[in-house]
PDB file of C-alpha atoms in Angstrom:
ATOM      1  CA  UNK Q  93     -11.068 -11.215  14.988  1.00 61.00           C
ATOM      2  CA  UNK Q  94      -8.254 -12.681  12.924  1.00 70.00           C
ATOM      3  CA  UNK Q  95      -6.258 -10.242  10.893  1.00 90.00           C
ATOM      4  CA  UNK Q  96      -4.670 -10.894   7.525  1.00 94.00           C
ATOM      5  CA  UNK Q  97      -2.964 -14.280   7.577  1.00 96.00           C
ATOM      6  CA  UNK Q  98      -0.292 -15.480   5.180  1.00 97.00           C
ATOM      7  CA  UNK Q  99       1.418 -18.786   4.555  1.00 97.00           C
ATOM      8  CA  UNK Q 100       4.067 -20.006   4.508  1.00 97.00           C
ATOM      9  CA  UNK Q 101       6.029 -17.618   6.702  1.00 96.00           C
ATOM     10  CA  UNK Q 102       9.422 -18.629   5.329  1.00 96.00           C
ATOM     11  CA  UNK Q 103      10.510 -20.680   2.353  1.00 96.00           C
ATOM     12  CA  UNK Q 104      13.574 -21.351   0.279  1.00 98.00           C
ATOM     13  CA  UNK Q 105      13.383 -22.144  -3.422  1.00 98.00           C
ATOM     14  CA  UNK Q 106      15.865 -22.816  -6.179  1.00 98.00           C
ATOM     15  CA  UNK Q 107      16.293 -20.645  -9.249  1.00 98.00           C
ATOM     16  CA  UNK Q 108      13.847 -21.664 -11.976  1.00 98.00           C
ATOM     17  CA  UNK Q 109      11.319 -23.200  -9.605  1.00 98.00           C
ATOM     18  CA  UNK Q 110       7.785 -22.023  -9.023  1.00 98.00           C
ATOM     19  CA  UNK Q 111       6.253 -20.813  -5.759  1.00 98.00           C
ATOM     20  CA  UNK Q 112       2.728 -20.258  -4.452  1.00 98.00           C
ATOM     21  CA  UNK Q 113       2.011 -17.944  -1.544  1.00 98.00           C
ATOM     22  CA  UNK Q 114      -1.352 -17.795   0.201  1.00 98.00           C
ATOM     23  CA  UNK Q 115      -3.346 -15.068   1.907  1.00 97.00           C
ATOM     24  CA  UNK Q 116      -6.562 -14.995   3.909  1.00 97.00           C
ATOM     25  CA  UNK Q 117      -7.957 -11.491   4.247  1.00 94.00           C
ATOM     26  CA  UNK Q 118      -9.227  -9.953   7.435  1.00 92.00           C
ATOM     27  CA  UNK Q 119     -12.772 -11.022   8.246  1.00 90.00           C
ATOM     28  CA  UNK Q 120     -15.281  -9.045   6.188  1.00 86.00           C
ATOM     29  CA  UNK Q 121     -12.705  -7.824   3.682  1.00 89.00           C
ATOM     30  CA  UNK Q 122     -13.285  -8.560   0.002  1.00 88.00           C
ATOM     31  CA  UNK Q 123     -10.268  -6.993  -1.701  1.00 89.00           C
ATOM     32  CA  UNK Q 124      -6.731  -8.290  -1.610  1.00 92.00           C
ATOM     33  CA  UNK Q 125      -3.491  -6.751  -2.821  1.00 94.00           C
ATOM     34  CA  UNK Q 126       0.016  -8.157  -2.970  1.00 97.00           C
ATOM     35  CA  UNK Q 127       3.306  -6.325  -2.436  1.00 97.00           C
ATOM     36  CA  UNK Q 128       6.956  -7.243  -2.830  1.00 98.00           C
ATOM     37  CA  UNK Q 129       9.437  -5.773  -0.385  1.00 97.00           C
ATOM     38  CA  UNK Q 130      13.116  -6.209  -1.102  1.00 96.00           C
ATOM     39  CA  UNK Q 131      15.568  -5.833   1.763  1.00 92.00           C
ATOM     40  CA  UNK Q 132      15.977  -2.198   2.800  1.00 91.00           C
ATOM     41  CA  UNK Q 133      13.255  -0.900   0.505  1.00 93.00           C
ATOM     42  CA  UNK Q 134       9.611   0.043   0.701  1.00 95.00           C
ATOM     43  CA  UNK Q 135       6.931  -2.378  -0.502  1.00 96.00           C
ATOM     44  CA  UNK Q 136       6.152  -2.364  -4.221  1.00 96.00           C
ATOM     45  CA  UNK Q 137       2.603  -3.010  -5.472  1.00 95.00           C
ATOM     46  CA  UNK Q 138       2.234  -6.197  -7.514  1.00 97.00           C
ATOM     47  CA  UNK Q 139      -1.512  -6.465  -8.141  1.00 94.00           C
ATOM     48  CA  UNK Q 140      -4.970  -6.197  -6.622  1.00 92.00           C
ATOM     49  CA  UNK Q 141      -7.881  -8.654  -6.728  1.00 92.00           C
ATOM     50  CA  UNK Q 142     -11.532  -7.829  -6.273  1.00 87.00           C
ATOM     51  CA  UNK Q 143     -14.520 -10.033  -7.172  1.00 87.00           C
ATOM     52  CA  UNK Q 144     -12.073 -12.709  -8.293  1.00 91.00           C
ATOM     53  CA  UNK Q 145     -10.588 -10.485 -10.970  1.00 91.00           C
ATOM     54  CA  UNK Q 146      -7.264  -8.710 -11.246  1.00 91.00           C
ATOM     55  CA  UNK Q 147      -8.193  -5.024 -11.081  1.00 88.00           C
ATOM     56  CA  UNK Q 148      -4.831  -3.285 -11.027  1.00 87.00           C
ATOM     57  CA  UNK Q 149      -1.290  -4.362 -11.713  1.00 92.00           C
ATOM     58  CA  UNK Q 150       2.043  -2.833 -10.901  1.00 92.00           C
ATOM     59  CA  UNK Q 151       5.218  -3.025 -12.936  1.00 94.00           C
ATOM     60  CA  UNK Q 152       5.854  -6.759 -12.580  1.00 97.00           C
ATOM     61  CA  UNK Q 153       6.411  -9.346 -15.324  1.00 97.00           C
ATOM     62  CA  UNK Q 154       3.895 -11.997 -16.286  1.00 96.00           C
ATOM     63  CA  UNK Q 155       5.842 -14.510 -14.200  1.00 98.00           C
ATOM     64  CA  UNK Q 156       3.856 -13.047 -11.331  1.00 98.00           C
ATOM     65  CA  UNK Q 157       0.249 -14.180 -11.387  1.00 97.00           C
ATOM     66  CA  UNK Q 158      -2.527 -14.472  -8.885  1.00 97.00           C
ATOM     67  CA  UNK Q 159      -5.941 -15.722  -8.083  1.00 96.00           C
ATOM     68  CA  UNK Q 160      -8.776 -14.844  -5.761  1.00 96.00           C
ATOM     69  CA  UNK Q 161     -11.225 -17.457  -4.562  1.00 96.00           C
ATOM     70  CA  UNK Q 162     -14.962 -17.059  -3.795  1.00 95.00           C
ATOM     71  CA  UNK Q 163     -14.145 -16.860  -0.069  1.00 94.00           C
ATOM     72  CA  UNK Q 164     -11.912 -13.827  -0.880  1.00 93.00           C
ATOM     73  CA  UNK Q 165      -8.665 -15.622  -0.076  1.00 96.00           C
ATOM     74  CA  UNK Q 166      -5.890 -15.217  -2.601  1.00 97.00           C
ATOM     75  CA  UNK Q 167      -2.772 -16.830  -4.009  1.00 98.00           C
ATOM     76  CA  UNK Q 168       0.326 -15.303  -5.518  1.00 98.00           C
ATOM     77  CA  UNK Q 169       2.250 -17.472  -7.971  1.00 98.00           C
ATOM     78  CA  UNK Q 170       5.730 -16.756  -9.231  1.00 98.00           C
ATOM     79  CA  UNK Q 171       7.160 -18.852 -12.039  1.00 97.00           C
ATOM     80  CA  UNK Q 172      10.750 -19.301 -13.190  1.00 98.00           C
ATOM     81  CA  UNK Q 173      12.154 -17.841  -9.990  1.00 98.00           C
ATOM     82  CA  UNK Q 174      15.136 -15.514 -10.189  1.00 98.00           C
ATOM     83  CA  UNK Q 175      17.570 -14.615  -7.452  1.00 97.00           C
ATOM     84  CA  UNK Q 176      16.097 -11.107  -7.528  1.00 97.00           C
ATOM     85  CA  UNK Q 177      12.714 -12.454  -6.488  1.00 98.00           C
ATOM     86  CA  UNK Q 178      14.067 -12.969  -2.998  1.00 98.00           C
ATOM     87  CA  UNK Q 179      11.975 -10.664  -0.839  1.00 97.00           C
ATOM     88  CA  UNK Q 180       9.226 -10.327   1.727  1.00 96.00           C
ATOM     89  CA  UNK Q 181       5.843 -10.749   0.071  1.00 98.00           C
ATOM     90  CA  UNK Q 182       3.056  -8.901   1.830  1.00 96.00           C
ATOM     91  CA  UNK Q 183      -0.664  -9.338   1.451  1.00 96.00           C
ATOM     92  CA  UNK Q 184      -3.058  -6.504   2.233  1.00 94.00           C
ATOM     93  CA  UNK Q 185      -6.819  -6.498   2.531  1.00 91.00           C
ATOM     94  CA  UNK Q 186      -9.638  -3.979   2.827  1.00 85.00           C
ATOM     95  CA  UNK Q 187     -13.346  -3.604   2.180  1.00 77.00           C
ATOM     96  CA  UNK Q 188     -15.071  -0.870   0.262  1.00 65.00           C
ATOM     97  CA  UNK Q 189     -13.373   2.304  -0.788  1.00 59.00           C
ATOM     98  CA  UNK Q 190     -11.155   4.542   1.254  1.00 56.00           C
ATOM     99  CA  UNK Q 191     -13.852   7.192   1.177  1.00 57.00           C
ATOM    100  CA  UNK Q 192     -15.917   4.921   3.404  1.00 59.00           C
ATOM    101  CA  UNK Q 193     -13.436   5.401   6.190  1.00 60.00           C
ATOM    102  CA  UNK Q 194     -11.883   2.005   5.684  1.00 68.00           C
ATOM    103  CA  UNK Q 195      -8.225   1.322   5.831  1.00 79.00           C
ATOM    104  CA  UNK Q 196      -5.775  -1.231   4.525  1.00 85.00           C
ATOM    105  CA  UNK Q 197      -4.409  -3.977   6.750  1.00 89.00           C
ATOM    106  CA  UNK Q 198      -1.327  -6.075   6.106  1.00 93.00           C
ATOM    107  CA  UNK Q 199      -0.290  -9.571   7.047  1.00 93.00           C
ATOM    108  CA  UNK Q 200       3.087 -10.565   8.472  1.00 92.00           C
ATOM    109  CA  UNK Q 201       4.328 -11.594   5.075  1.00 95.00           C
ATOM    110  CA  UNK Q 202       6.064 -14.545   3.486  1.00 97.00           C
ATOM    111  CA  UNK Q 203       9.851 -14.441   3.383  1.00 96.00           C
ATOM    112  CA  UNK Q 204      11.024 -15.983   0.104  1.00 98.00           C
ATOM    113  CA  UNK Q 205      14.679 -16.805  -0.480  1.00 98.00           C
ATOM    114  CA  UNK Q 206      15.768 -17.940  -3.929  1.00 98.00           C
ATOM    115  CA  UNK Q 207      19.123 -19.732  -4.090  1.00 97.00           C
TER     116      UNK Q 207
ATOM    117  CA  UNK P 173       9.446   9.105 -10.476  1.00 58.00           C
ATOM    118  CA  UNK P 174       9.374   8.626  -6.750  1.00 64.00           C
ATOM    119  CA  UNK P 175       6.020   9.800  -5.489  1.00 92.00           C
ATOM    120  CA  UNK P 176       6.741   9.488  -1.800  1.00 96.00           C
ATOM    121  CA  UNK P 177      10.047  10.664  -0.393  1.00 96.00           C
ATOM    122  CA  UNK P 178      11.342   9.935   3.060  1.00 97.00           C
ATOM    123  CA  UNK P 179      14.675  11.671   3.152  1.00 94.00           C
ATOM    124  CA  UNK P 180      15.677  10.402   6.594  1.00 97.00           C
ATOM    125  CA  UNK P 181      17.111   6.905   6.382  1.00 96.00           C
ATOM    126  CA  UNK P 182      17.722   6.481  10.107  1.00 97.00           C
ATOM    127  CA  UNK P 183      16.994   8.427  13.277  1.00 97.00           C
ATOM    128  CA  UNK P 184      18.523   7.497  16.611  1.00 97.00           C
ATOM    129  CA  UNK P 185      17.165   8.906  19.853  1.00 96.00           C
ATOM    130  CA  UNK P 186      17.327   8.252  23.536  1.00 97.00           C
ATOM    131  CA  UNK P 187      14.156   7.121  25.258  1.00 97.00           C
ATOM    132  CA  UNK P 188      11.698   9.923  26.092  1.00 97.00           C
ATOM    133  CA  UNK P 189      12.949  12.169  23.302  1.00 97.00           C
ATOM    134  CA  UNK P 190      10.496  13.189  20.575  1.00 97.00           C
ATOM    135  CA  UNK P 191      10.944  11.868  17.035  1.00 97.00           C
ATOM    136  CA  UNK P 192       9.621  13.564  13.902  1.00 97.00           C
ATOM    137  CA  UNK P 193       9.549  11.667  10.626  1.00 97.00           C
ATOM    138  CA  UNK P 194       9.374  13.616   7.375  1.00 97.00           C
ATOM    139  CA  UNK P 195       7.340  12.632   4.330  1.00 97.00           C
ATOM    140  CA  UNK P 196       6.974  14.549   1.080  1.00 97.00           C
ATOM    141  CA  UNK P 197       4.601  13.298  -1.602  1.00 96.00           C
ATOM    142  CA  UNK P 198       3.822  14.108  -5.193  1.00 95.00           C
ATOM    143  CA  UNK P 199       0.457  13.720  -6.903  1.00 91.00           C
ATOM    144  CA  UNK P 200      -1.716  15.422  -9.477  1.00 88.00           C
ATOM    145  CA  UNK P 201      -4.910  14.001  -8.039  1.00 85.00           C
ATOM    146  CA  UNK P 202      -7.137  16.233  -5.966  1.00 84.00           C
ATOM    147  CA  UNK P 203      -8.392  13.261  -3.958  1.00 83.00           C
ATOM    148  CA  UNK P 204      -5.818  11.083  -2.307  1.00 87.00           C
ATOM    149  CA  UNK P 205      -5.012   9.357   0.961  1.00 87.00           C
ATOM    150  CA  UNK P 206      -1.866   9.343   3.031  1.00 90.00           C
ATOM    151  CA  UNK P 207      -0.830   6.705   5.503  1.00 91.00           C
ATOM    152  CA  UNK P 208       1.821   5.944   8.057  1.00 94.00           C
ATOM    153  CA  UNK P 209       2.745   2.338   8.763  1.00 94.00           C
ATOM    154  CA  UNK P 210       5.176   0.859  11.286  1.00 95.00           C
ATOM    155  CA  UNK P 211       7.186  -2.250  10.425  1.00 95.00           C
ATOM    156  CA  UNK P 212       8.861  -4.072  13.327  1.00 92.00           C
ATOM    157  CA  UNK P 213      11.478  -6.752  12.603  1.00 87.00           C
ATOM    158  CA  UNK P 214       8.717  -9.380  12.333  1.00 85.00           C
ATOM    159  CA  UNK P 215       7.759  -7.850   8.993  1.00 87.00           C
ATOM    160  CA  UNK P 216       4.090  -7.023   9.467  1.00 88.00           C
ATOM    161  CA  UNK P 217       3.087  -3.519   8.439  1.00 92.00           C
ATOM    162  CA  UNK P 218       1.101  -2.039  11.311  1.00 92.00           C
ATOM    163  CA  UNK P 219      -1.377   0.693  10.411  1.00 89.00           C
ATOM    164  CA  UNK P 220      -0.880   3.897  12.395  1.00 90.00           C
ATOM    165  CA  UNK P 221      -2.803   6.743  10.777  1.00 86.00           C
ATOM    166  CA  UNK P 222      -4.495   7.814   7.562  1.00 84.00           C
ATOM    167  CA  UNK P 223      -5.515  11.178   6.221  1.00 85.00           C
ATOM    168  CA  UNK P 224      -7.519  12.166   3.162  1.00 83.00           C
ATOM    169  CA  UNK P 225      -6.681  15.152   1.033  1.00 85.00           C
ATOM    170  CA  UNK P 226      -9.731  17.091   2.154  1.00 81.00           C
ATOM    171  CA  UNK P 227      -8.873  17.022   5.808  1.00 76.00           C
ATOM    172  CA  UNK P 228      -5.844  19.050   6.796  1.00 71.00           C
ATOM    173  CA  UNK P 229      -6.728  19.039  10.457  1.00 70.00           C
ATOM    174  CA  UNK P 230      -3.768  17.928  12.481  1.00 70.00           C
ATOM    175  CA  UNK P 231      -4.467  15.601  15.354  1.00 71.00           C
ATOM    176  CA  UNK P 232      -2.909  13.926  18.293  1.00 71.00           C
ATOM    177  CA  UNK P 233      -3.607  10.322  19.186  1.00 77.00           C
ATOM    178  CA  UNK P 234      -1.859   9.246  22.334  1.00 87.00           C
ATOM    179  CA  UNK P 235       1.878   9.677  21.737  1.00 91.00           C
ATOM    180  CA  UNK P 236       1.374  10.049  17.975  1.00 91.00           C
ATOM    181  CA  UNK P 237       0.642  13.258  16.118  1.00 90.00           C
ATOM    182  CA  UNK P 238       0.804  14.307  12.515  1.00 89.00           C
ATOM    183  CA  UNK P 239       1.170  17.472  10.509  1.00 90.00           C
ATOM    184  CA  UNK P 240      -0.452  17.471   7.084  1.00 91.00           C
ATOM    185  CA  UNK P 241       0.284  20.494   4.878  1.00 90.00           C
ATOM    186  CA  UNK P 242      -1.037  20.400   1.306  1.00 89.00           C
ATOM    187  CA  UNK P 243       0.770  23.622   0.441  1.00 90.00           C
ATOM    188  CA  UNK P 244       4.126  21.905   0.874  1.00 93.00           C
ATOM    189  CA  UNK P 245       2.929  18.348   0.063  1.00 94.00           C
ATOM    190  CA  UNK P 246       4.166  17.133   3.396  1.00 95.00           C
ATOM    191  CA  UNK P 247       2.742  14.640   5.874  1.00 94.00           C
ATOM    192  CA  UNK P 248       5.031  14.509   8.873  1.00 95.00           C
ATOM    193  CA  UNK P 249       4.621  12.182  11.832  1.00 94.00           C
ATOM    194  CA  UNK P 250       5.781  12.701  15.404  1.00 95.00           C
ATOM    195  CA  UNK P 251       6.244  10.251  18.237  1.00 95.00           C
ATOM    196  CA  UNK P 252       6.263  12.039  21.574  1.00 95.00           C
ATOM    197  CA  UNK P 253       8.242  10.692  24.516  1.00 96.00           C
ATOM    198  CA  UNK P 254       9.680   7.790  22.512  1.00 97.00           C
ATOM    199  CA  UNK P 255       9.972   4.313  23.988  1.00 96.00           C
ATOM    200  CA  UNK P 256      12.211   1.373  23.096  1.00 96.00           C
ATOM    201  CA  UNK P 257       9.166  -0.416  21.639  1.00 95.00           C
ATOM    202  CA  UNK P 258       8.906   2.351  19.055  1.00 96.00           C
ATOM    203  CA  UNK P 259      12.066   1.049  17.385  1.00 96.00           C
ATOM    204  CA  UNK P 260      11.016  -0.004  13.888  1.00 97.00           C
ATOM    205  CA  UNK P 261      10.969   1.124  10.273  1.00 97.00           C
ATOM    206  CA  UNK P 262       8.280   3.684   9.539  1.00 98.00           C
ATOM    207  CA  UNK P 263       6.763   4.033   6.097  1.00 97.00           C
ATOM    208  CA  UNK P 264       4.753   6.850   4.594  1.00 97.00           C
ATOM    209  CA  UNK P 265       2.404   5.804   1.783  1.00 94.00           C
ATOM    210  CA  UNK P 266       0.149   7.455  -0.779  1.00 93.00           C
ATOM    211  CA  UNK P 267      -3.041   6.157  -2.408  1.00 87.00           C
ATOM    212  CA  UNK P 268      -4.306   8.204  -5.319  1.00 82.00           C
ATOM    213  CA  UNK P 269      -7.987   8.299  -6.222  1.00 67.00           C
ATOM    214  CA  UNK P 270     -10.789   7.113  -4.003  1.00 57.00           C
ATOM    215  CA  UNK P 271     -12.864   4.464  -5.738  1.00 59.00           C
ATOM    216  CA  UNK P 272     -12.695   0.808  -4.885  1.00 52.00           C
ATOM    217  CA  UNK P 273     -10.409  -0.047  -7.787  1.00 56.00           C
ATOM    218  CA  UNK P 274      -7.785   2.441  -6.790  1.00 59.00           C
ATOM    219  CA  UNK P 275      -7.349   2.014  -3.085  1.00 65.00           C
ATOM    220  CA  UNK P 276      -5.179  -1.046  -3.377  1.00 66.00           C
ATOM    221  CA  UNK P 277      -2.205   0.656  -4.967  1.00 83.00           C
ATOM    222  CA  UNK P 278      -0.270   2.141  -2.107  1.00 89.00           C
ATOM    223  CA  UNK P 279       2.950   3.838  -3.098  1.00 93.00           C
ATOM    224  CA  UNK P 280       5.476   3.693  -0.300  1.00 96.00           C
ATOM    225  CA  UNK P 281       8.478   5.749   0.577  1.00 96.00           C
ATOM    226  CA  UNK P 282      11.775   4.041   1.276  1.00 96.00           C
ATOM    227  CA  UNK P 283      11.193   4.100   5.019  1.00 97.00           C
ATOM    228  CA  UNK P 284      12.912   5.604   8.038  1.00 98.00           C
ATOM    229  CA  UNK P 285      14.581   3.368  10.605  1.00 97.00           C
ATOM    230  CA  UNK P 286      13.908   4.632  14.127  1.00 97.00           C
ATOM    231  CA  UNK P 287      16.237   3.406  16.855  1.00 97.00           C
ATOM    232  CA  UNK P 288      15.294   4.221  20.437  1.00 97.00           C
ATOM    233  CA  UNK P 289      17.894   3.393  23.063  1.00 97.00           C
ATOM    234  CA  UNK P 290      17.269   3.251  26.820  1.00 95.00           C
TER     235      UNK P 290
END
């Protein structure tokens, strides 16, 4: 049973460019969330997608956008990259609510470096 | 305001010693969930345990145990007889609410680096 998979694992971009990160949720999971983790800090919630709609959003500018496809996979897009966007981007997936005994699983992340 | 506080930035122990990680949280919700995740250098967050606000029973799972006390808003985690493979950053996280729309927003502490030396 494959877990949460993310691609690419590492990438380097130049300031001002745009980047797309991809996530395939764990089998059977229908909800995807994205997190940004700067070096030495805890992950910060970016947004959550369920039924192809953005359901919740953290404190991130509109440069950060996303999409969820009918097969539940998701993309994170970041426009006009800044040096401060350099971070590990983590995708998480789950199914149902936490009251159902489910939990949240994370992928290995995409390391983005902006130069 | 920081909702999850992990005051210990780094803990160093010698193999076979016990390690206790502290976590203090803040929430006004009556229903919430608490988690512990382990992050090795590879970056993946590995799920360890979860607890809901209605269940204060403390448990032991293998070498892991946890102490959940609502009265002090604490959710501490202990590794017994530590091993070198336990070296990683450990994060405590809070999810407020319980419906589908709310589970996705985990609020993490700043993490505690655990270093286990042979």
